[in-house]
PDB file of C-alpha atoms in Angstrom:
ATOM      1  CA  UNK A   1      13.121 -77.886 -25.186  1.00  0.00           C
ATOM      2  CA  UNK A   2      15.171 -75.035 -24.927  1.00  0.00           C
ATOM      3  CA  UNK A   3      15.519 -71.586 -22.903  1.00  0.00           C
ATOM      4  CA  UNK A   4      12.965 -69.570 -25.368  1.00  0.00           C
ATOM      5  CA  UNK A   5      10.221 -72.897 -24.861  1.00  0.00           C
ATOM      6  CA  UNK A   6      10.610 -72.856 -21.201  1.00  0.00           C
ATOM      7  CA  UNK A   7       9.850 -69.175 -20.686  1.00  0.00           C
ATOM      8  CA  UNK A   8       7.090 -69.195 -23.341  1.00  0.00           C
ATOM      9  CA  UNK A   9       5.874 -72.285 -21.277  1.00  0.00           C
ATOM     10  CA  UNK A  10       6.027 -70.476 -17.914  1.00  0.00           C
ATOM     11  CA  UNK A  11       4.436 -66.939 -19.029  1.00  0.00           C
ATOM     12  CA  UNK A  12       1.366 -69.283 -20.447  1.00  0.00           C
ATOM     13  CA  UNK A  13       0.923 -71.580 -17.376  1.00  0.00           C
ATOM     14  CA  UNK A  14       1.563 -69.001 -14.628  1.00  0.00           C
ATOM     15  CA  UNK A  15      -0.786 -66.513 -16.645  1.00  0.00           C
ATOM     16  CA  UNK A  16       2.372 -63.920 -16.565  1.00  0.00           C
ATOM     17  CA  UNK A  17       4.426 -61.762 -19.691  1.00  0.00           C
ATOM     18  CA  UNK A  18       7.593 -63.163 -20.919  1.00  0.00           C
ATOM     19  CA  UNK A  19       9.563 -60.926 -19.685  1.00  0.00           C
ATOM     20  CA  UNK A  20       8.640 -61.764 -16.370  1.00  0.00           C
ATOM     21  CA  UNK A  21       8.758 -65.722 -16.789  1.00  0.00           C
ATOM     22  CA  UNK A  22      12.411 -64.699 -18.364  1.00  0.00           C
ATOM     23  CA  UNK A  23      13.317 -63.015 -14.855  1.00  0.00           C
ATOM     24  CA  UNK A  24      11.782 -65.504 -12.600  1.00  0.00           C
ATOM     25  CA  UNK A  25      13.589 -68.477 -14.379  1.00  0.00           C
ATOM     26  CA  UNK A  26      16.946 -66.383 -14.479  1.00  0.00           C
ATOM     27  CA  UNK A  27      16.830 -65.356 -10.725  1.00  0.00           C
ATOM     28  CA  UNK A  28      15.820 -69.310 -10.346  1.00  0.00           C
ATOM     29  CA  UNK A  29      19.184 -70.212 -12.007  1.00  0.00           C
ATOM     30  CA  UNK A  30      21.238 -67.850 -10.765  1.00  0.00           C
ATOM     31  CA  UNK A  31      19.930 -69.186  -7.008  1.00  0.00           C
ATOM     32  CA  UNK A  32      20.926 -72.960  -7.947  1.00  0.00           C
ATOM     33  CA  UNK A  33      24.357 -71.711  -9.168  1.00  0.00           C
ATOM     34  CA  UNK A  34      25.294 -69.880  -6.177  1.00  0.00           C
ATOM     35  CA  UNK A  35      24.158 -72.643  -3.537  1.00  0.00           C
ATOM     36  CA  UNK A  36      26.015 -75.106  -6.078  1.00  0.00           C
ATOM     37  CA  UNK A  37      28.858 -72.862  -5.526  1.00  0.00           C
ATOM     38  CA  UNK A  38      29.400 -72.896  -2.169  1.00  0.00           C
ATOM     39  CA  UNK A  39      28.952 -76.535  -2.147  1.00  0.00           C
ATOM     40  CA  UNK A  40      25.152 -76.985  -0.760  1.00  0.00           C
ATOM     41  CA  UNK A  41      22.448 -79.288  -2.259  1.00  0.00           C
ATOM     42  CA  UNK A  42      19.619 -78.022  -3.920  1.00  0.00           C
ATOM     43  CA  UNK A  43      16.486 -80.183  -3.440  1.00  0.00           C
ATOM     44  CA  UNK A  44      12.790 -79.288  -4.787  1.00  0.00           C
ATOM     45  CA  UNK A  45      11.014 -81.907  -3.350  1.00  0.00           C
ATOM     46  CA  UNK A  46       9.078 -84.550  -6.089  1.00  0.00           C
ATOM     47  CA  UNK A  47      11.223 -82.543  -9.084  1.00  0.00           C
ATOM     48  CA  UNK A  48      15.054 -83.632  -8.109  1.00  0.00           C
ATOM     49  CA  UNK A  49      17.786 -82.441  -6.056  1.00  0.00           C
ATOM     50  CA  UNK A  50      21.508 -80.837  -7.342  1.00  0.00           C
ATOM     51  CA  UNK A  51      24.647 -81.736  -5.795  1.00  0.00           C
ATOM     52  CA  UNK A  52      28.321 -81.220  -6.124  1.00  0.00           C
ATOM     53  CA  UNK A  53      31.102 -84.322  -6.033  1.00  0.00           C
ATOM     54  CA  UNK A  54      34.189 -84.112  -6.430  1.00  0.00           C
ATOM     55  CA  UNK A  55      35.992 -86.149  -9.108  1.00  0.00           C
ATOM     56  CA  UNK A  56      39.585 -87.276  -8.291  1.00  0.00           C
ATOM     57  CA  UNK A  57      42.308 -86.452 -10.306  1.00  0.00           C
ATOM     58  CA  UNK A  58      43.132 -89.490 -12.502  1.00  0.00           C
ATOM     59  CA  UNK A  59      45.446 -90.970 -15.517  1.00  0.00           C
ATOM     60  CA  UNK A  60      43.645 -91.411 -18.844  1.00  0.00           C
ATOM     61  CA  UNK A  61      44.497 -91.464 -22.058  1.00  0.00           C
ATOM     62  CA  UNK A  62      45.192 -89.114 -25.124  1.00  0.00           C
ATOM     63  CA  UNK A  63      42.571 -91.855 -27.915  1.00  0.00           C
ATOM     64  CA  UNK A  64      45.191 -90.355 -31.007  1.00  0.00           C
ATOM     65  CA  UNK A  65      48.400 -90.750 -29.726  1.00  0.00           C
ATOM     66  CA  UNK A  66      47.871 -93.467 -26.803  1.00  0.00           C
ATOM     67  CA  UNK A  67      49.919 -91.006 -24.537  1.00  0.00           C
ATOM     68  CA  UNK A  68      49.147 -91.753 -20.434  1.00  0.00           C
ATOM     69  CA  UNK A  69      48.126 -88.039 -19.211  1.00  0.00           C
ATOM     70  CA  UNK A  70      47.060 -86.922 -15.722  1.00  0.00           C
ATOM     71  CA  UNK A  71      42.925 -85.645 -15.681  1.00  0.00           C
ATOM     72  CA  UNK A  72      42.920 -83.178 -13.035  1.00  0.00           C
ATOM     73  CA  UNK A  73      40.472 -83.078 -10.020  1.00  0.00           C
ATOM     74  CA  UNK A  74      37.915 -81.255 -10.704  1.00  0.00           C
ATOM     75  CA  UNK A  75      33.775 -80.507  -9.132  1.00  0.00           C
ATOM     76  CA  UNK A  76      31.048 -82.071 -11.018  1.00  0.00           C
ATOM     77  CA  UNK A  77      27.207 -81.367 -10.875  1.00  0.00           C
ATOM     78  CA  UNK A  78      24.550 -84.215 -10.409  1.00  0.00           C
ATOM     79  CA  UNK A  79      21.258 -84.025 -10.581  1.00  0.00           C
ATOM     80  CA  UNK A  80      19.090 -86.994  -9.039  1.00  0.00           C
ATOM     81  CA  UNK A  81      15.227 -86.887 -10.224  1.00  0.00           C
ATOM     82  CA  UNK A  82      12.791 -86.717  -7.366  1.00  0.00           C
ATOM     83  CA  UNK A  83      10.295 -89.706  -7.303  1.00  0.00           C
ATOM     84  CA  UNK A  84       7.333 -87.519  -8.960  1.00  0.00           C
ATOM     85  CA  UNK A  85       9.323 -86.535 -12.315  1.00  0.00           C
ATOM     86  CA  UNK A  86      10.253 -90.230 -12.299  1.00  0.00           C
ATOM     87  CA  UNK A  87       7.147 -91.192 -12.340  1.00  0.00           C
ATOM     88  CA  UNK A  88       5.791 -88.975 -14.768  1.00  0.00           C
ATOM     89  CA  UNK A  89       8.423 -90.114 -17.436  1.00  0.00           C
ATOM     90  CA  UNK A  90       7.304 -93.743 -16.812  1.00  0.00           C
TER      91      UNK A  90
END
C-alpha cells in the first residue's frame, strides 16, 4: 500500500473527497514529524506509538575495501505497534 491507496482508502471509509482525505493525512504527517522533531513520542493508543533514540556514533566497516571507518551519531525513528494492530496481524 502506498500514499495514492491510503487516501483512496480514507475518502471511501470516512465518506469524504480525495482531496480532503489527501489534506487530513498530510496535516496528520506533518503533526508526527514535528513532535518527532522536537524529540516527543507520538502514541495513538491500540495503533502504535513513534519515538526518537539516539544511535551512538560507532566504527564499522567499508564491505569493499575492509577499511575501519567511524558511523556518526545520528537520531533514529521507532515505531512500536500498539496491542490492537498486533492483534489484528495475528
Amino acid at each position: 500500500m502506498n500514499k495514492s491507496d491510503l487516501i483512496d482508502g480514507m475518502a471511501e471509509n470516512a465518506g469524504i473527497t480525495k482531496a480532503a482525505a489527501k489534506k487530513a493525512l498530510d496535516s496528520l504527517l506533518i503533526d508526527i514529524e514535528g513532535a518527532l522533531q522536537k524529540g516527543k513520542r507520538v502514541s495513538l493508543v491500540g495503533f502504535g506509538s513513534w519515538s526518537v533514540s539516539k544511535r551512538a556514533s560507532r566504527e564499522g566497516r567499508n564491505p569493499q575495501t575492509g577499511e575501519t571507518i567511524k558511523i556518526k551519531a545520528k537520531n533514529v525513528v521507532k515505531f512500536k505497534a500498539g496491542s490492537d494492530l498486533s492483534n489484528a496481524v495475528n
